[in-house]
Amino acid sequence: MTVNLLLGIIALPPPRTIITRKDARTISLLELTVGDETKAGFGINIWLPAPFSYLKPGEVDLRAEMEKLRVRDVVLMRNVALTSFRGRVYGQSLRRGMTRVELVYRFEGEGRRMLAGMERELDGEGGGVVLEKVRRVRQWVLGFVGGGDVKRRERRIGGNGGVQLPADTQ
């Protein structure tokens, strides 16, 4: 079963290199941790071809798309396969560039913005529902992954989180 997911990136570790048993090919595996307002800590395995490998015409360079992403980005992942292993559901990319990752929203300090191209695409039929989902995921990312108004958060938790720091001894 394949799905399209609109979610925020929680963790983006560097890819690890794997050598396949079958034909001793070198590939990379990127294990993303993502979430939205309904679930946090959902894992998605992105299988990346070897660096500098040949791409067929029309095939998407998933490695280049993944290198552009950062923690706290809101992305639309298209054609992600859902599988289960040891009773846990996770997603994984499909081969031959079928899985696509599109940046929808990026937090850049106080200058937060939605990407214009995606906004035009979402204006079509059913776009209002999708834009509302983008807003919910964006708010969830701010609260769960971090960011937002730091001064307001410090006031809420008592400045330094209620921890009494020792006097400076120098």
Short mmCIF file of N, CA and C in Angstrom, two decimals:
data_model
loop_
_atom_site.label_atom_id
_atom_site.label_comp_id
_atom_site.label_asym_id
_atom_site.label_seq_id
_atom_site.Cartn_x
_atom_site.Cartn_y
_atom_site.Cartn_z
N MET A 1 0.85 -1.17 0.00
CA MET A 1 0.00 0.00 0.00
C MET A 1 0.90 1.24 0.00
N THR A 2 0.63 2.17 -0.87
CA THR A 2 1.38 3.42 -0.89
C THR A 2 0.48 4.57 -0.48
N VAL A 3 1.09 5.56 0.18
CA VAL A 3 0.35 6.71 0.67
C VAL A 3 1.12 7.99 0.39
N ASN A 4 0.42 9.10 0.46
CA ASN A 4 1.04 10.42 0.43
C ASN A 4 0.95 10.97 1.84
N LEU A 5 2.06 11.49 2.37
CA LEU A 5 2.11 11.95 3.76
C LEU A 5 2.54 13.41 3.81
N LEU A 6 1.86 14.19 4.63
CA LEU A 6 2.23 15.57 4.90
C LEU A 6 2.68 15.61 6.35
N LEU A 7 3.97 15.84 6.59
CA LEU A 7 4.50 15.69 7.94
C LEU A 7 5.70 16.58 8.18
N GLY A 8 6.11 16.65 9.44
CA GLY A 8 7.28 17.43 9.83
C GLY A 8 8.45 16.50 10.12
N ILE A 9 9.66 16.97 9.85
CA ILE A 9 10.85 16.16 10.07
C ILE A 9 11.34 16.39 11.50
N ILE A 10 11.45 15.30 12.27
CA ILE A 10 11.92 15.36 13.66
C ILE A 10 13.42 15.13 13.71
N ALA A 11 13.91 14.11 13.02
CA ALA A 11 15.34 13.79 13.01
C ALA A 11 15.77 13.43 11.60
N LEU A 12 16.97 13.88 11.24
CA LEU A 12 17.50 13.67 9.89
C LEU A 12 18.97 13.26 10.02
N PRO A 13 19.21 11.99 10.39
CA PRO A 13 20.59 11.54 10.55
C PRO A 13 21.28 11.38 9.20
N PRO A 14 22.60 11.33 9.19
CA PRO A 14 23.29 11.09 7.91
C PRO A 14 23.00 9.67 7.41
N PRO A 15 23.00 9.47 6.10
CA PRO A 15 22.74 8.13 5.57
C PRO A 15 23.87 7.17 5.91
N ARG A 16 23.52 5.92 6.05
CA ARG A 16 24.56 4.90 6.29
C ARG A 16 24.69 4.04 5.06
N THR A 17 25.90 3.59 4.80
CA THR A 17 26.20 2.80 3.60
C THR A 17 25.94 1.33 3.87
N ILE A 18 25.30 0.68 2.91
CA ILE A 18 24.97 -0.74 3.02
C ILE A 18 25.43 -1.42 1.74
N ILE A 19 26.01 -2.62 1.89
CA ILE A 19 26.39 -3.44 0.74
C ILE A 19 25.40 -4.59 0.68
N THR A 20 24.69 -4.72 -0.44
CA THR A 20 23.66 -5.75 -0.56
C THR A 20 24.28 -7.14 -0.66
N ARG A 21 23.57 -8.12 -0.09
CA ARG A 21 24.05 -9.50 -0.14
C ARG A 21 23.92 -10.10 -1.53
N LYS A 22 22.82 -9.76 -2.19
CA LYS A 22 22.50 -10.39 -3.47
C LYS A 22 23.54 -10.11 -4.55
N ASP A 23 23.84 -8.83 -4.79
CA ASP A 23 24.77 -8.51 -5.87
C ASP A 23 25.90 -7.58 -5.44
N ALA A 24 26.12 -7.45 -4.15
CA ALA A 24 27.22 -6.65 -3.58
C ALA A 24 27.23 -5.20 -4.07
N ARG A 25 26.02 -4.64 -4.30
CA ARG A 25 25.92 -3.22 -4.67
C ARG A 25 26.02 -2.37 -3.42
N THR A 26 26.54 -1.16 -3.59
CA THR A 26 26.61 -0.21 -2.49
C THR A 26 25.45 0.77 -2.62
N ILE A 27 24.64 0.83 -1.58
CA ILE A 27 23.53 1.78 -1.52
C ILE A 27 23.56 2.47 -0.16
N SER A 28 22.78 3.52 -0.02
CA SER A 28 22.72 4.23 1.25
C SER A 28 21.30 4.16 1.79
N LEU A 29 21.20 4.13 3.11
CA LEU A 29 19.91 4.10 3.78
C LEU A 29 19.81 5.30 4.71
N LEU A 30 18.79 6.10 4.50
CA LEU A 30 18.52 7.27 5.33
C LEU A 30 17.28 6.95 6.16
N GLU A 31 17.42 6.95 7.47
CA GLU A 31 16.33 6.60 8.37
C GLU A 31 15.76 7.87 9.00
N LEU A 32 14.72 8.42 8.37
CA LEU A 32 14.07 9.64 8.85
C LEU A 32 13.15 9.34 10.02
N THR A 33 13.05 10.27 10.94
CA THR A 33 12.03 10.22 11.98
C THR A 33 11.14 11.43 11.74
N VAL A 34 9.86 11.17 11.55
CA VAL A 34 8.91 12.21 11.18
C VAL A 34 7.68 12.12 12.06
N GLY A 35 6.78 13.09 11.90
CA GLY A 35 5.53 13.05 12.64
C GLY A 35 4.60 14.16 12.21
N ASP A 36 3.40 14.09 12.75
CA ASP A 36 2.43 15.17 12.58
C ASP A 36 1.62 15.23 13.87
N GLU A 37 0.49 15.93 13.85
CA GLU A 37 -0.27 16.10 15.09
C GLU A 37 -0.93 14.80 15.55
N THR A 38 -0.96 13.77 14.71
CA THR A 38 -1.58 12.50 15.09
C THR A 38 -0.59 11.47 15.61
N LYS A 39 0.68 11.54 15.19
CA LYS A 39 1.68 10.57 15.62
C LYS A 39 3.07 11.16 15.50
N ALA A 40 3.87 10.93 16.52
CA ALA A 40 5.27 11.38 16.50
C ALA A 40 6.17 10.14 16.51
N GLY A 41 7.35 10.28 15.91
CA GLY A 41 8.31 9.19 15.93
C GLY A 41 8.07 8.13 14.87
N PHE A 42 7.38 8.46 13.80
CA PHE A 42 7.13 7.53 12.71
C PHE A 42 8.40 7.43 11.88
N GLY A 43 8.86 6.24 11.59
CA GLY A 43 10.09 6.04 10.84
C GLY A 43 9.83 5.82 9.36
N ILE A 44 10.65 6.46 8.54
CA ILE A 44 10.59 6.26 7.09
C ILE A 44 12.01 5.98 6.60
N ASN A 45 12.18 4.83 5.95
CA ASN A 45 13.48 4.47 5.39
C ASN A 45 13.53 4.92 3.94
N ILE A 46 14.52 5.73 3.62
CA ILE A 46 14.72 6.22 2.26
C ILE A 46 15.94 5.50 1.69
N TRP A 47 15.72 4.71 0.67
CA TRP A 47 16.81 3.98 0.01
C TRP A 47 17.38 4.87 -1.09
N LEU A 48 18.65 5.21 -0.96
CA LEU A 48 19.30 6.11 -1.91
C LEU A 48 20.28 5.33 -2.78
N PRO A 49 20.33 5.64 -4.06
CA PRO A 49 21.32 4.98 -4.91
C PRO A 49 22.72 5.45 -4.54
N ALA A 50 23.70 4.73 -5.02
CA ALA A 50 25.08 5.12 -4.76
C ALA A 50 25.34 6.52 -5.32
N PRO A 51 26.21 7.29 -4.66
CA PRO A 51 26.52 8.62 -5.21
C PRO A 51 27.07 8.50 -6.62
N PHE A 52 26.72 9.47 -7.45
CA PHE A 52 27.17 9.54 -8.84
C PHE A 52 26.66 8.39 -9.70
N SER A 53 25.57 7.75 -9.28
CA SER A 53 25.02 6.67 -10.10
C SER A 53 24.18 7.27 -11.23
N TYR A 54 24.01 6.50 -12.27
CA TYR A 54 23.30 6.94 -13.47
C TYR A 54 21.79 6.99 -13.20
N LEU A 55 21.17 8.10 -13.58
CA LEU A 55 19.72 8.25 -13.47
C LEU A 55 19.10 8.12 -14.86
N LYS A 56 18.04 7.35 -14.95
CA LYS A 56 17.33 7.22 -16.22
C LYS A 56 16.54 8.49 -16.49
N PRO A 57 16.23 8.79 -17.75
CA PRO A 57 15.44 9.99 -18.06
C PRO A 57 14.10 9.99 -17.31
N GLY A 58 13.78 11.10 -16.68
CA GLY A 58 12.54 11.23 -15.92
C GLY A 58 12.63 10.73 -14.50
N GLU A 59 13.75 10.10 -14.13
CA GLU A 59 13.92 9.59 -12.77
C GLU A 59 14.37 10.72 -11.84
N VAL A 60 13.80 10.76 -10.66
CA VAL A 60 14.09 11.82 -9.70
C VAL A 60 15.33 11.45 -8.88
N ASP A 61 16.20 12.43 -8.67
CA ASP A 61 17.38 12.22 -7.83
C ASP A 61 16.97 12.42 -6.38
N LEU A 62 16.56 11.34 -5.73
CA LEU A 62 16.08 11.40 -4.35
C LEU A 62 17.19 11.85 -3.40
N ARG A 63 18.43 11.48 -3.69
CA ARG A 63 19.55 11.88 -2.84
C ARG A 63 19.66 13.41 -2.80
N ALA A 64 19.55 14.06 -3.95
CA ALA A 64 19.65 15.52 -4.00
C ALA A 64 18.47 16.17 -3.26
N GLU A 65 17.27 15.59 -3.39
CA GLU A 65 16.11 16.12 -2.68
C GLU A 65 16.30 16.01 -1.17
N MET A 66 16.82 14.91 -0.69
CA MET A 66 16.99 14.69 0.75
C MET A 66 18.09 15.57 1.33
N GLU A 67 19.11 15.88 0.54
CA GLU A 67 20.19 16.73 1.04
C GLU A 67 19.74 18.16 1.29
N LYS A 68 18.66 18.59 0.66
CA LYS A 68 18.14 19.95 0.84
C LYS A 68 17.31 20.11 2.11
N LEU A 69 16.88 19.00 2.70
CA LEU A 69 15.97 19.06 3.84
C LEU A 69 16.69 19.32 5.15
N ARG A 70 15.92 19.88 6.11
CA ARG A 70 16.43 20.15 7.45
C ARG A 70 15.39 19.71 8.47
N VAL A 71 15.85 19.55 9.71
CA VAL A 71 14.93 19.27 10.81
C VAL A 71 13.96 20.44 10.91
N ARG A 72 12.70 20.19 11.20
CA ARG A 72 11.60 21.15 11.33
C ARG A 72 10.97 21.51 10.00
N ASP A 73 11.45 20.98 8.87
CA ASP A 73 10.79 21.23 7.60
C ASP A 73 9.49 20.45 7.55
N VAL A 74 8.48 21.04 6.92
CA VAL A 74 7.22 20.35 6.65
C VAL A 74 7.30 19.91 5.19
N VAL A 75 7.14 18.61 4.96
CA VAL A 75 7.31 18.05 3.62
C VAL A 75 6.09 17.24 3.22
N LEU A 76 5.92 17.12 1.91
CA LEU A 76 4.92 16.24 1.33
C LEU A 76 5.69 15.09 0.70
N MET A 77 5.46 13.88 1.21
CA MET A 77 6.11 12.69 0.66
C MET A 77 5.06 11.92 -0.12
N ARG A 78 5.33 11.74 -1.41
CA ARG A 78 4.39 11.04 -2.29
C ARG A 78 4.89 9.62 -2.57
N ASN A 79 3.97 8.70 -2.62
CA ASN A 79 4.26 7.29 -2.93
C ASN A 79 5.24 6.66 -1.94
N VAL A 80 4.85 6.68 -0.67
CA VAL A 80 5.62 6.01 0.38
C VAL A 80 4.93 4.69 0.68
N ALA A 81 5.68 3.60 0.66
CA ALA A 81 5.12 2.28 0.94
C ALA A 81 5.04 2.07 2.44
N LEU A 82 3.91 1.56 2.92
CA LEU A 82 3.77 1.22 4.33
C LEU A 82 4.02 -0.27 4.51
N THR A 83 4.87 -0.60 5.47
CA THR A 83 5.17 -1.99 5.78
C THR A 83 5.22 -2.13 7.29
N SER A 84 5.25 -3.37 7.75
CA SER A 84 5.37 -3.59 9.20
C SER A 84 6.49 -4.59 9.45
N PHE A 85 7.16 -4.40 10.57
CA PHE A 85 8.25 -5.28 10.98
C PHE A 85 8.18 -5.38 12.49
N ARG A 86 8.06 -6.60 12.99
CA ARG A 86 7.95 -6.86 14.42
C ARG A 86 6.83 -6.04 15.07
N GLY A 87 5.71 -5.98 14.39
CA GLY A 87 4.54 -5.32 14.93
C GLY A 87 4.56 -3.80 14.86
N ARG A 88 5.54 -3.23 14.21
CA ARG A 88 5.64 -1.78 14.10
C ARG A 88 5.51 -1.35 12.64
N VAL A 89 4.66 -0.38 12.38
CA VAL A 89 4.45 0.11 11.01
C VAL A 89 5.47 1.21 10.72
N TYR A 90 6.04 1.17 9.56
CA TYR A 90 6.95 2.22 9.11
C TYR A 90 6.82 2.38 7.61
N GLY A 91 7.39 3.45 7.09
CA GLY A 91 7.33 3.71 5.66
C GLY A 91 8.68 3.50 5.02
N GLN A 92 8.66 3.30 3.72
CA GLN A 92 9.93 3.22 2.99
C GLN A 92 9.71 3.69 1.56
N SER A 93 10.80 4.17 0.97
CA SER A 93 10.71 4.69 -0.39
C SER A 93 10.59 3.54 -1.37
N LEU A 94 10.01 3.87 -2.52
CA LEU A 94 9.90 2.90 -3.60
C LEU A 94 11.08 3.06 -4.54
N ARG A 95 11.38 2.06 -5.29
CA ARG A 95 12.55 2.12 -6.17
C ARG A 95 12.29 2.91 -7.43
N ARG A 96 13.38 3.16 -8.13
CA ARG A 96 13.38 3.87 -9.42
C ARG A 96 12.75 5.25 -9.34
N GLY A 97 12.97 5.95 -8.25
CA GLY A 97 12.53 7.34 -8.16
C GLY A 97 11.03 7.54 -8.09
N MET A 98 10.27 6.53 -7.69
CA MET A 98 8.82 6.69 -7.60
C MET A 98 8.43 7.56 -6.40
N THR A 99 9.17 7.45 -5.31
CA THR A 99 8.89 8.26 -4.13
C THR A 99 9.44 9.66 -4.36
N ARG A 100 8.62 10.65 -4.06
CA ARG A 100 9.03 12.05 -4.23
C ARG A 100 8.86 12.78 -2.91
N VAL A 101 9.78 13.71 -2.66
CA VAL A 101 9.73 14.51 -1.45
C VAL A 101 9.73 15.98 -1.86
N GLU A 102 8.71 16.71 -1.41
CA GLU A 102 8.58 18.12 -1.76
C GLU A 102 8.53 18.96 -0.49
N LEU A 103 9.35 19.96 -0.44
CA LEU A 103 9.36 20.88 0.70
C LEU A 103 8.12 21.76 0.61
N VAL A 104 7.33 21.79 1.68
CA VAL A 104 6.11 22.58 1.72
C VAL A 104 6.32 23.85 2.54
N TYR A 105 7.01 23.72 3.66
CA TYR A 105 7.14 24.86 4.58
C TYR A 105 8.47 24.75 5.30
N ARG A 106 9.17 25.86 5.40
CA ARG A 106 10.45 25.88 6.10
C ARG A 106 10.46 27.01 7.11
N PHE A 107 10.96 26.72 8.30
CA PHE A 107 11.11 27.72 9.35
C PHE A 107 12.50 28.33 9.21
N GLU A 108 12.55 29.62 9.01
CA GLU A 108 13.84 30.30 8.90
C GLU A 108 13.86 31.45 9.89
N GLY A 109 14.15 31.13 11.16
CA GLY A 109 14.13 32.15 12.20
C GLY A 109 12.74 32.72 12.32
N GLU A 110 12.66 34.02 12.34
CA GLU A 110 11.36 34.68 12.43
C GLU A 110 10.70 34.77 11.06
N GLY A 111 11.47 34.61 9.97
CA GLY A 111 10.90 34.72 8.63
C GLY A 111 10.39 33.38 8.15
N ARG A 112 9.26 32.94 8.65
CA ARG A 112 8.68 31.67 8.24
C ARG A 112 7.93 31.88 6.94
N ARG A 113 7.97 30.88 6.07
CA ARG A 113 7.28 31.07 4.80
C ARG A 113 6.85 29.74 4.21
N MET A 114 5.80 29.80 3.43
CA MET A 114 5.36 28.64 2.66
C MET A 114 5.89 28.80 1.25
N LEU A 115 6.33 27.74 0.68
CA LEU A 115 6.89 27.83 -0.66
C LEU A 115 5.80 28.17 -1.67
N ALA A 116 6.04 29.15 -2.51
CA ALA A 116 5.02 29.69 -3.41
C ALA A 116 4.52 28.64 -4.40
N GLY A 117 5.40 27.84 -4.95
CA GLY A 117 4.99 26.84 -5.93
C GLY A 117 4.01 25.84 -5.34
N MET A 118 4.27 25.41 -4.11
CA MET A 118 3.38 24.46 -3.47
C MET A 118 2.05 25.13 -3.13
N GLU A 119 2.07 26.39 -2.76
CA GLU A 119 0.84 27.10 -2.42
C GLU A 119 -0.08 27.17 -3.63
N ARG A 120 0.46 27.44 -4.81
CA ARG A 120 -0.36 27.48 -6.02
C ARG A 120 -0.94 26.10 -6.32
N GLU A 121 -0.12 25.07 -6.12
CA GLU A 121 -0.59 23.71 -6.39
C GLU A 121 -1.73 23.32 -5.45
N LEU A 122 -1.68 23.78 -4.21
CA LEU A 122 -2.69 23.42 -3.22
C LEU A 122 -3.96 24.26 -3.34
N ASP A 123 -3.96 25.29 -4.18
CA ASP A 123 -5.14 26.13 -4.36
C ASP A 123 -6.24 25.42 -5.14
N GLY A 124 -5.92 24.30 -5.76
CA GLY A 124 -6.90 23.59 -6.59
C GLY A 124 -8.00 22.96 -5.76
N GLU A 125 -8.66 21.99 -6.35
CA GLU A 125 -9.78 21.32 -5.71
C GLU A 125 -9.32 20.60 -4.45
N GLY A 126 -10.01 20.83 -3.33
CA GLY A 126 -9.64 20.22 -2.06
C GLY A 126 -8.45 20.89 -1.41
N GLY A 127 -7.97 21.98 -1.97
CA GLY A 127 -6.78 22.66 -1.44
C GLY A 127 -6.98 23.24 -0.07
N GLY A 128 -8.22 23.67 0.24
CA GLY A 128 -8.48 24.23 1.56
C GLY A 128 -8.22 23.24 2.67
N VAL A 129 -8.60 21.98 2.45
CA VAL A 129 -8.37 20.93 3.43
C VAL A 129 -6.87 20.69 3.60
N VAL A 130 -6.15 20.67 2.49
CA VAL A 130 -4.71 20.42 2.54
C VAL A 130 -4.00 21.60 3.22
N LEU A 131 -4.41 22.82 2.90
CA LEU A 131 -3.78 23.98 3.55
C LEU A 131 -4.04 23.97 5.05
N GLU A 132 -5.20 23.53 5.46
CA GLU A 132 -5.49 23.42 6.90
C GLU A 132 -4.58 22.37 7.54
N LYS A 133 -4.36 21.27 6.85
CA LYS A 133 -3.44 20.23 7.35
C LYS A 133 -2.03 20.79 7.45
N VAL A 134 -1.60 21.59 6.47
CA VAL A 134 -0.27 22.21 6.52
C VAL A 134 -0.18 23.09 7.77
N ARG A 135 -1.22 23.86 8.05
CA ARG A 135 -1.21 24.72 9.24
C ARG A 135 -1.11 23.89 10.52
N ARG A 136 -1.86 22.78 10.60
CA ARG A 136 -1.81 21.94 11.80
C ARG A 136 -0.43 21.31 11.98
N VAL A 137 0.16 20.82 10.90
CA VAL A 137 1.50 20.21 10.99
C VAL A 137 2.52 21.27 11.37
N ARG A 138 2.40 22.46 10.78
CA ARG A 138 3.32 23.56 11.10
C ARG A 138 3.26 23.90 12.59
N GLN A 139 2.06 24.01 13.14
CA GLN A 139 1.91 24.30 14.57
C GLN A 139 2.46 23.17 15.42
N TRP A 140 2.23 21.92 15.00
CA TRP A 140 2.75 20.79 15.74
C TRP A 140 4.28 20.80 15.74
N VAL A 141 4.88 21.08 14.60
CA VAL A 141 6.35 21.12 14.51
C VAL A 141 6.90 22.19 15.45
N LEU A 142 6.27 23.35 15.48
CA LEU A 142 6.72 24.41 16.38
C LEU A 142 6.69 23.97 17.83
N GLY A 143 5.63 23.27 18.23
CA GLY A 143 5.51 22.85 19.62
C GLY A 143 6.32 21.63 19.97
N PHE A 144 6.43 20.67 19.05
CA PHE A 144 7.09 19.41 19.36
C PHE A 144 8.58 19.44 19.08
N VAL A 145 8.97 19.95 17.93
CA VAL A 145 10.37 19.92 17.53
C VAL A 145 11.11 21.14 18.05
N GLY A 146 10.40 22.22 18.34
CA GLY A 146 11.03 23.41 18.90
C GLY A 146 10.79 24.61 18.03
N GLY A 147 11.22 25.75 18.56
CA GLY A 147 11.04 27.00 17.83
C GLY A 147 9.94 27.82 18.45
N GLY A 148 9.45 28.78 17.71
CA GLY A 148 8.39 29.63 18.21
C GLY A 148 8.94 30.78 19.01
N ASP A 149 8.12 31.35 19.85
CA ASP A 149 8.48 32.52 20.65
C ASP A 149 9.24 32.07 21.89
N VAL A 150 10.56 32.23 21.90
CA VAL A 150 11.39 31.76 23.00
C VAL A 150 11.07 32.52 24.28
N LYS A 151 10.88 33.84 24.21
CA LYS A 151 10.61 34.63 25.41
C LYS A 151 9.31 34.19 26.06
N ARG A 152 8.27 33.94 25.27
CA ARG A 152 7.00 33.50 25.82
C ARG A 152 7.18 32.13 26.47
N ARG A 153 7.95 31.24 25.87
CA ARG A 153 8.18 29.92 26.44
C ARG A 153 8.95 30.03 27.75
N GLU A 154 9.97 30.92 27.82
CA GLU A 154 10.73 31.08 29.05
C GLU A 154 9.84 31.59 30.18
N ARG A 155 8.94 32.53 29.88
CA ARG A 155 8.01 33.02 30.91
C ARG A 155 7.13 31.89 31.42
N ARG A 156 6.68 31.06 30.50
CA ARG A 156 5.77 29.98 30.86
C ARG A 156 6.44 28.98 31.79
N ILE A 157 7.73 28.66 31.56
CA ILE A 157 8.39 27.66 32.39
C ILE A 157 9.24 28.29 33.48
N GLY A 158 9.13 29.59 33.70
CA GLY A 158 9.84 30.21 34.80
C GLY A 158 11.25 30.63 34.47
N GLY A 159 11.51 31.05 33.29
CA GLY A 159 12.84 31.58 32.93
C GLY A 159 13.82 30.49 32.61
N ASN A 160 14.31 29.78 33.60
CA ASN A 160 15.31 28.75 33.36
C ASN A 160 14.75 27.37 33.66
N GLY A 161 13.45 27.21 33.59
CA GLY A 161 12.83 25.91 33.79
C GLY A 161 12.68 25.55 35.25
N GLY A 162 12.84 26.52 36.16
CA GLY A 162 12.68 26.25 37.58
C GLY A 162 13.91 25.63 38.21
N VAL A 163 15.02 25.56 37.49
CA VAL A 163 16.24 24.97 38.02
C VAL A 163 17.06 26.06 38.69
N GLN A 164 17.47 25.83 39.94
CA GLN A 164 18.30 26.79 40.65
C GLN A 164 19.76 26.52 40.30
N LEU A 165 20.40 27.48 39.65
CA LEU A 165 21.78 27.32 39.23
C LEU A 165 22.73 27.74 40.36
N PRO A 166 23.89 27.09 40.50
CA PRO A 166 24.86 27.46 41.55
C PRO A 166 25.46 28.85 41.25
N ALA A 167 25.93 29.50 42.31
CA ALA A 167 26.56 30.80 42.13
C ALA A 167 27.86 30.61 41.35
N ASP A 168 28.24 31.64 40.61
CA ASP A 168 29.46 31.60 39.83
C ASP A 168 30.67 31.61 40.78
N THR A 169 31.59 30.70 40.63
CA THR A 169 32.73 30.57 41.55
C THR A 169 34.02 31.11 40.98
N GLN A 170 33.97 31.74 39.84
CA GLN A 170 35.22 32.25 39.24
C GLN A 170 35.44 33.67 39.58
#
